[in-house]
Coordinates of C-alpha atoms and ligand atoms in Angstrom, one line a residue:
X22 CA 116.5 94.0 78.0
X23 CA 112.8 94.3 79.8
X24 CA 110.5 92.0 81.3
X25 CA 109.2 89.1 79.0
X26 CA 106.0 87.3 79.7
X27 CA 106.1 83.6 80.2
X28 CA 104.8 82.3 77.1
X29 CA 108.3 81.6 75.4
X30 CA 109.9 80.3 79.1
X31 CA 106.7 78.0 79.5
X32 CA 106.9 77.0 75.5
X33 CA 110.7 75.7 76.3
X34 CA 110.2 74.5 79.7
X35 CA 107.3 72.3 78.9
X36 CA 109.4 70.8 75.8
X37 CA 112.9 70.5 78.2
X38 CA 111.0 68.7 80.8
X39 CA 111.9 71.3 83.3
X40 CA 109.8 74.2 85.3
X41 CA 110.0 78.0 85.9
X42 CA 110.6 78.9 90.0
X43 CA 108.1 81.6 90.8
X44 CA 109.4 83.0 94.1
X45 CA 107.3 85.6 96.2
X46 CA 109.2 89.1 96.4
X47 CA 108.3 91.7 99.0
X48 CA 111.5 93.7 99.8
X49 CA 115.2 94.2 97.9
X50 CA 117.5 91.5 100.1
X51 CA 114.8 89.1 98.4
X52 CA 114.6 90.2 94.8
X53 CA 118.3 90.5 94.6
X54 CA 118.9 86.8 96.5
X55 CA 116.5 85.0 93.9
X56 CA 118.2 87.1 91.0
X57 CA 121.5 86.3 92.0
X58 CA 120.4 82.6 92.7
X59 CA 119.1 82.3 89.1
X60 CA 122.4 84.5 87.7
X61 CA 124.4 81.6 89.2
X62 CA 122.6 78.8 87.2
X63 CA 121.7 81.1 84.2
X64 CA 117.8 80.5 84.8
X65 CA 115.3 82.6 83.7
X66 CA 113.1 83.5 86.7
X67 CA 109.5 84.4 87.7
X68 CA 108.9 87.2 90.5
X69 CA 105.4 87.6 91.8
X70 CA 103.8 89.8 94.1
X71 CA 100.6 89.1 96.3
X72 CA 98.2 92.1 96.7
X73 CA 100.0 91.9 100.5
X74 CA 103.6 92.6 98.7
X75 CA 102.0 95.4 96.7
X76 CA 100.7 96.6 99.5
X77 CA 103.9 96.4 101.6
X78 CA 106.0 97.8 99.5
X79 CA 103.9 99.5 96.5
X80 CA 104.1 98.1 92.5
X81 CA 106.4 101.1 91.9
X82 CA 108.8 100.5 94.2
X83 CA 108.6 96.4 93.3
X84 CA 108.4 97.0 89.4
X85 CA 111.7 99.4 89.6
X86 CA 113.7 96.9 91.3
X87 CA 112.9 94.4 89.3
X88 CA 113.5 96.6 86.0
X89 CA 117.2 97.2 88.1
X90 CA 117.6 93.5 88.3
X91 CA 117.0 92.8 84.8
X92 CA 119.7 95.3 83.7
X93 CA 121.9 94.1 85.8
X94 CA 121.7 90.3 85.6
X95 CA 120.2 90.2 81.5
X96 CA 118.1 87.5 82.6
X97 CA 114.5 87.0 81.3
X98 CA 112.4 87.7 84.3
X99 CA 108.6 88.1 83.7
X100 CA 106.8 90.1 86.7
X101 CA 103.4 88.5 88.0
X102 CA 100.9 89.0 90.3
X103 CA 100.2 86.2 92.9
X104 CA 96.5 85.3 93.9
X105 CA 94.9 88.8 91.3
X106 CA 91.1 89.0 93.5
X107 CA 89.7 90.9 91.1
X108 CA 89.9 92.3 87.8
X109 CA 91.3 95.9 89.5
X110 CA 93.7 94.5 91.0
X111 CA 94.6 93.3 87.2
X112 CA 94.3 96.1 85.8
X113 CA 96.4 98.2 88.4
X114 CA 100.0 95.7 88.3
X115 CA 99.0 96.0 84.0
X116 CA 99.1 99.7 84.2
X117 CA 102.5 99.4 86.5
X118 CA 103.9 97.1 84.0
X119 CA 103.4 93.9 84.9
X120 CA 104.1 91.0 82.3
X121 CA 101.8 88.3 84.0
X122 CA 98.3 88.0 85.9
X123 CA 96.8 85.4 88.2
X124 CA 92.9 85.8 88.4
X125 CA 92.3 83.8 91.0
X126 CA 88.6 82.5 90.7
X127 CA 88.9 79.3 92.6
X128 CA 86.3 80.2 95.6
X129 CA 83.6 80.8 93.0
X130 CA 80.8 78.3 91.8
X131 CA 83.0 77.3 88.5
X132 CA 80.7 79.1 86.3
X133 CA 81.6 82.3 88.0
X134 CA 85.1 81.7 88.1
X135 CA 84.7 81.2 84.1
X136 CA 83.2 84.5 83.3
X137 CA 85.2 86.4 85.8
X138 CA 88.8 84.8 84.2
X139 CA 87.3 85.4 80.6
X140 CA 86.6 88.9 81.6
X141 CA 90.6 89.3 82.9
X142 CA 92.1 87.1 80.3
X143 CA 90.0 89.1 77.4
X144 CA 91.8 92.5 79.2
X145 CA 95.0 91.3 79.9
X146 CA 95.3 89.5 76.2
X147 CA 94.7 92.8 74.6
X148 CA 97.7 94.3 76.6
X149 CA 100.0 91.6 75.8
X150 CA 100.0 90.2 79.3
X151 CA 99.0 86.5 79.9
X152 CA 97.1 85.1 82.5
X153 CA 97.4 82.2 85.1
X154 CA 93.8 81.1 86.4
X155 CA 93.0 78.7 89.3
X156 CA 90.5 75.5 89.3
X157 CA 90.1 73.6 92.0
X158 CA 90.9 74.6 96.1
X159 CA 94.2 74.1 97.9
X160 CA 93.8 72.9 101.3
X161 CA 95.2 75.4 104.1
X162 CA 94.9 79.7 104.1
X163 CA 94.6 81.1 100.6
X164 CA 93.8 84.7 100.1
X165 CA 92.7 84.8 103.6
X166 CA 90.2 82.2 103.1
X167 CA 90.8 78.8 105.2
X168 CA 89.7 75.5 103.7
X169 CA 89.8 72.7 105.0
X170 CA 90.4 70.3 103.0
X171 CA 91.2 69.9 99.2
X172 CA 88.8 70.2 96.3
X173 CA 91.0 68.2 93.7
X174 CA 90.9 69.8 90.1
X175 CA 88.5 67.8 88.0
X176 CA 90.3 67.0 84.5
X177 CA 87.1 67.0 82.3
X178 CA 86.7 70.2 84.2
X179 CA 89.8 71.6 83.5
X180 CA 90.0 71.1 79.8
X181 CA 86.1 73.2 79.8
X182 CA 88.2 75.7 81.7
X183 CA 90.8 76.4 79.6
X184 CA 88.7 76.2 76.1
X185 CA 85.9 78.7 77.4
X186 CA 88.2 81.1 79.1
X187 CA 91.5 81.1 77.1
X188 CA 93.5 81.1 79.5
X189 CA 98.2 80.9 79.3
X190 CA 98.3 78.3 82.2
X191 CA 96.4 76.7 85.0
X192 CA 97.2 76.2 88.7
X193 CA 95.3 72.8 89.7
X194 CA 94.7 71.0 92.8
X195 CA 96.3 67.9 93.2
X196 CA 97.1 67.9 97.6
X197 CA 99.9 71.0 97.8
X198 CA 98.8 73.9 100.0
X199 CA 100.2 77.6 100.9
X200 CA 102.0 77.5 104.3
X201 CA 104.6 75.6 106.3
X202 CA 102.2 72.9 107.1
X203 CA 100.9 70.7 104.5
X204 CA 100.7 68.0 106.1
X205 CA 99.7 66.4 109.5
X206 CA 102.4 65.5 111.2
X207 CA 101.5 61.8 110.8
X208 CA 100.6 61.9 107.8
X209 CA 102.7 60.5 104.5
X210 CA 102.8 63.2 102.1
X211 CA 101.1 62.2 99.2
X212 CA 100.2 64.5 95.5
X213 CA 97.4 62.6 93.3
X214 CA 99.8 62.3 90.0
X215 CA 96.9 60.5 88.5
X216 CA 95.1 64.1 88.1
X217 CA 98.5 65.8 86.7
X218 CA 98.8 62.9 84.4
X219 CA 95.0 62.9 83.0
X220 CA 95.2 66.8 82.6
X221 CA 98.3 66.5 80.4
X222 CA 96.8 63.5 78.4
X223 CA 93.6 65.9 77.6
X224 CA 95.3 69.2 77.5
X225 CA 99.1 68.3 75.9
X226 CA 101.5 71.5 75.4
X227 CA 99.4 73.0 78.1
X228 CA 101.5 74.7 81.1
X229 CA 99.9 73.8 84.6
X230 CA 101.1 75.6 87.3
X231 CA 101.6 74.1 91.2
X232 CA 100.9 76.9 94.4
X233 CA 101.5 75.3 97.5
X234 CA 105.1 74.1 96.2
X235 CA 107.2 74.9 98.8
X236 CA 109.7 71.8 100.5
X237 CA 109.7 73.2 103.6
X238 CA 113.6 72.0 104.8
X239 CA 113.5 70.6 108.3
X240 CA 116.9 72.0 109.0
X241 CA 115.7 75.5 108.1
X242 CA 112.7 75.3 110.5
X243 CA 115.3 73.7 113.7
X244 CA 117.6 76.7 112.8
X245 CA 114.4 79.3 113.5
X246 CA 113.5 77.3 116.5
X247 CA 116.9 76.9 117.8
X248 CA 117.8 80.9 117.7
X249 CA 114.4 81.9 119.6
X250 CA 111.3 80.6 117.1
X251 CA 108.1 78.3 117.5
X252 CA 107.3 77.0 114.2
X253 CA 105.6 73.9 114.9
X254 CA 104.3 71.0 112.8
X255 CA 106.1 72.2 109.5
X256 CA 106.5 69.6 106.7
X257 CA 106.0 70.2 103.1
X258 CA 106.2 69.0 99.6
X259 CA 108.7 65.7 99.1
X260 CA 111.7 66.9 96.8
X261 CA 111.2 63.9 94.6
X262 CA 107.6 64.6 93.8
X263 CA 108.4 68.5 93.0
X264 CA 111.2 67.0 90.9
X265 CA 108.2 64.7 89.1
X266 CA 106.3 67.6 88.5
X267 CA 108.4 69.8 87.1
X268 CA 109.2 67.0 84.7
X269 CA 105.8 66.6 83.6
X270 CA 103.1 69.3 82.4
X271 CA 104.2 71.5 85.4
X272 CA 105.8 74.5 84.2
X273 CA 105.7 77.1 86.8
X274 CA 106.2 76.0 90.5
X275 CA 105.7 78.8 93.3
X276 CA 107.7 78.8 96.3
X277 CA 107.0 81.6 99.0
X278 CA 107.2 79.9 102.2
X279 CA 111.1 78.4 101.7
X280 CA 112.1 82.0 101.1
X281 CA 110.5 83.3 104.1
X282 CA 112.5 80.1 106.4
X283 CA 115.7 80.7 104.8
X284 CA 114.9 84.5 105.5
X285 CA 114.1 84.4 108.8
X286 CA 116.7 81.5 110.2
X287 CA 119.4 83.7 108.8
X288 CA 118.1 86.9 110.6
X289 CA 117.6 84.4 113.8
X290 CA 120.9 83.0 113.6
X291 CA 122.6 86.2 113.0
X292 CA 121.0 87.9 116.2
X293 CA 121.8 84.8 118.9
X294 CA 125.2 84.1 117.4
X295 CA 126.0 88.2 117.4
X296 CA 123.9 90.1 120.0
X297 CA 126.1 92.9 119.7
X298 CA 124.9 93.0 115.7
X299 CA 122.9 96.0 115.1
X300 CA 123.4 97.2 111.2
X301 CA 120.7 95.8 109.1
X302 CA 123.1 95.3 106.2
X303 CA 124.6 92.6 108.4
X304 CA 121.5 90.3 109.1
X305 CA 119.9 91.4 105.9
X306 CA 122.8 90.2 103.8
X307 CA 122.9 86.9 105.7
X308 CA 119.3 86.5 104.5
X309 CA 119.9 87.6 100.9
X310 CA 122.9 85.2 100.8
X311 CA 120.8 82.1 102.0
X312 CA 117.9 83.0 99.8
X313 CA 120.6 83.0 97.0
X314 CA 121.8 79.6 97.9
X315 CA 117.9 78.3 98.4
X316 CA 117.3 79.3 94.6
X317 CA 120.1 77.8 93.6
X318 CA 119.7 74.3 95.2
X319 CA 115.9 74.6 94.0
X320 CA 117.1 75.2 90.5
X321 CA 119.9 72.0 90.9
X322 CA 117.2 69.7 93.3
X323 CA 113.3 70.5 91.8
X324 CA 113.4 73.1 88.5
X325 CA 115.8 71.4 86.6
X326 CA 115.9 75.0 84.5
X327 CA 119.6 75.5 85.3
X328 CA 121.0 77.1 81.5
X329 CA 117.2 77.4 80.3
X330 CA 118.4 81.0 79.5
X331 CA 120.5 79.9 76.5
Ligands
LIG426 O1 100.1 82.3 98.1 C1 100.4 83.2 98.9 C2 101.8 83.7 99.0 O2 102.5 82.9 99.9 C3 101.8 85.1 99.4 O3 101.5 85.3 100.7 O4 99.6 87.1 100.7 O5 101.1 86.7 102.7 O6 102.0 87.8 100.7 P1 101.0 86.8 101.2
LIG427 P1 104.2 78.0 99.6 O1 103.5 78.5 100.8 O2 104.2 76.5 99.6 O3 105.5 78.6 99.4 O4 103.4 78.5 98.3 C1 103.5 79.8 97.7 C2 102.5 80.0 96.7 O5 101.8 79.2 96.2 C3 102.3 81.4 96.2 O6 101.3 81.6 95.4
LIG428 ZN1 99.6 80.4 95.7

């Protein structure tokens, strides 16, 4: 058993109508509640680390628990980097092991973001590791850049992109965006299918990828704010629509924020319902177990990958 890259999960995926959950880890009580989520439902799994999780917690220390993980669940699990600025950033998480690569070009003039995701996927191909590219911009904080307001991907655009660059799969822009707030709080949520739909007319068999994904559960958010929080104006991605995506070209669908609410409420919860709590086992198990639970409902509610193992 060892890491697999996501070529094979994406092939099966695309053909079963279902996606891939890529979850965010940065810590153990994490990697072990998504594991143990996708255990339950015999999912494969994708776990990816920004260049902040690296730098929290170090590739060694990430790539050994996931290596644990793998041994002790037998599920295919391929290991990517979130958001890759640059092509050392790549080539570190290769030399550490990693399986999969984002370059993430999408703030460059496009024919930039070509040469520098050639120049990555050229590397990374010749290590056996494939690579996830970016066209478009998501609306909202990405990479600490803040824009403000969507560039949608361009579908003539896109189908240039992958040809010229050879890239594995392609995160677009079609109105998702990183954070708890996606939406004005007057606002209807709305995705623009019509670009997912012309993509996968031009590009068919071709997995596109969705950042941004993240449902954002009102409950989850009143739980933080009950025990202490102030997350205002959250609202995220409709089930539903994730549920449309994953049963279209989408293939890989990344959720970070959801695991830091279901995180944090339990933590929350724990300390106002037992002040006199003080071993991090206790709180920290309470998150693991919801982030469990969270994976699990994500697997039943928006993947649909639920015995994509077998
Ligand atoms: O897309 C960004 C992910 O949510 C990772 O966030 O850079 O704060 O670890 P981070
Ligand atoms: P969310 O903020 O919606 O969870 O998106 C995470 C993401 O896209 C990581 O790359
Ligand atoms: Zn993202």
């Amino acid at each position: 058993m060892a890491l697999v890259t996501t070529k094979e999960m994406f092939k099966k995926a695309y053909e079963g109508g279902y996606a891939i959950g890529a979850f965010n880890i940065n810590d153990m009580e994490i990697i072990q509640g998504i594991v143990n989520g996708a255990k339950a439902k015999n999912s494969p799994v994708i776990l990816q680390c920004s260049t902040g999780a690296l730098k929290y917690a170090g590739a060694k220390y990430l790539k050994a628990m996931v290596d644990a993980a793998i041994e002790e669940t037998g599920l295919d699990i391929a290991l990517h980097l979130d958001h890759g600025p640059n092509i050392e950033a790549v080539k570190e998480v290769i030399d550490a092991g990693f399986t999969s690569v984002m370059f993430d070009g999408s703030h460059y003039e496009y024919e930039e973001n070509v040469r520098l995701t050639k120049e990555v996927v050229d590397y990374a191909h010749a290590r056996g590791v494939v690579v996830e590219a970016e066209l478009g911009v998501l609306a909202g904080v990405e990479d600490d850049v803040v824009a403000d307001s969507h560039i949608y991907t361009d579908p003539e655009q896109a189908v240039d992109f992958v040809n010229r660059t050879g890239v594995d799969s392609l995160a677009i822009a079609i109105g998702t965006s990183h954070g708890a707030v996606k939406f004005p709080p007057d606002a209807k949520p709305e995705l623009k299918f019509d670009i997912l739909e012309e993509i996968q007319r031009k590009l068919p068999g071709f997995p596109i990828v969705l950042h941004g994904a993240s449902a954002v559960d009102p409950q989850t958010v009143a739980t933080c704010n009950e025990f202490g929080g102030n997350i205002a104006n959250a609202k995220g991605i409709p089930v539903e629509m994730l549920r449309k995506a994953s049963s279209m070209a989408v293939c890989k669908i990344n959720m970070d924020t959801d695991i830091r609410l279901a995180m944090t409420a339990a933590i929350r919860k724990t300390f106002g319902e037992k002040p006199e709590v003080f071993d991090p086992r206790n709180y920290l198990g309470a998150a693991r177990t919801e982030i469990q639970k969270l994976v699990e409902s994500k697997i039943d509610t928006i993947l649909g990958s639920e015995n994509g193992m077998n």
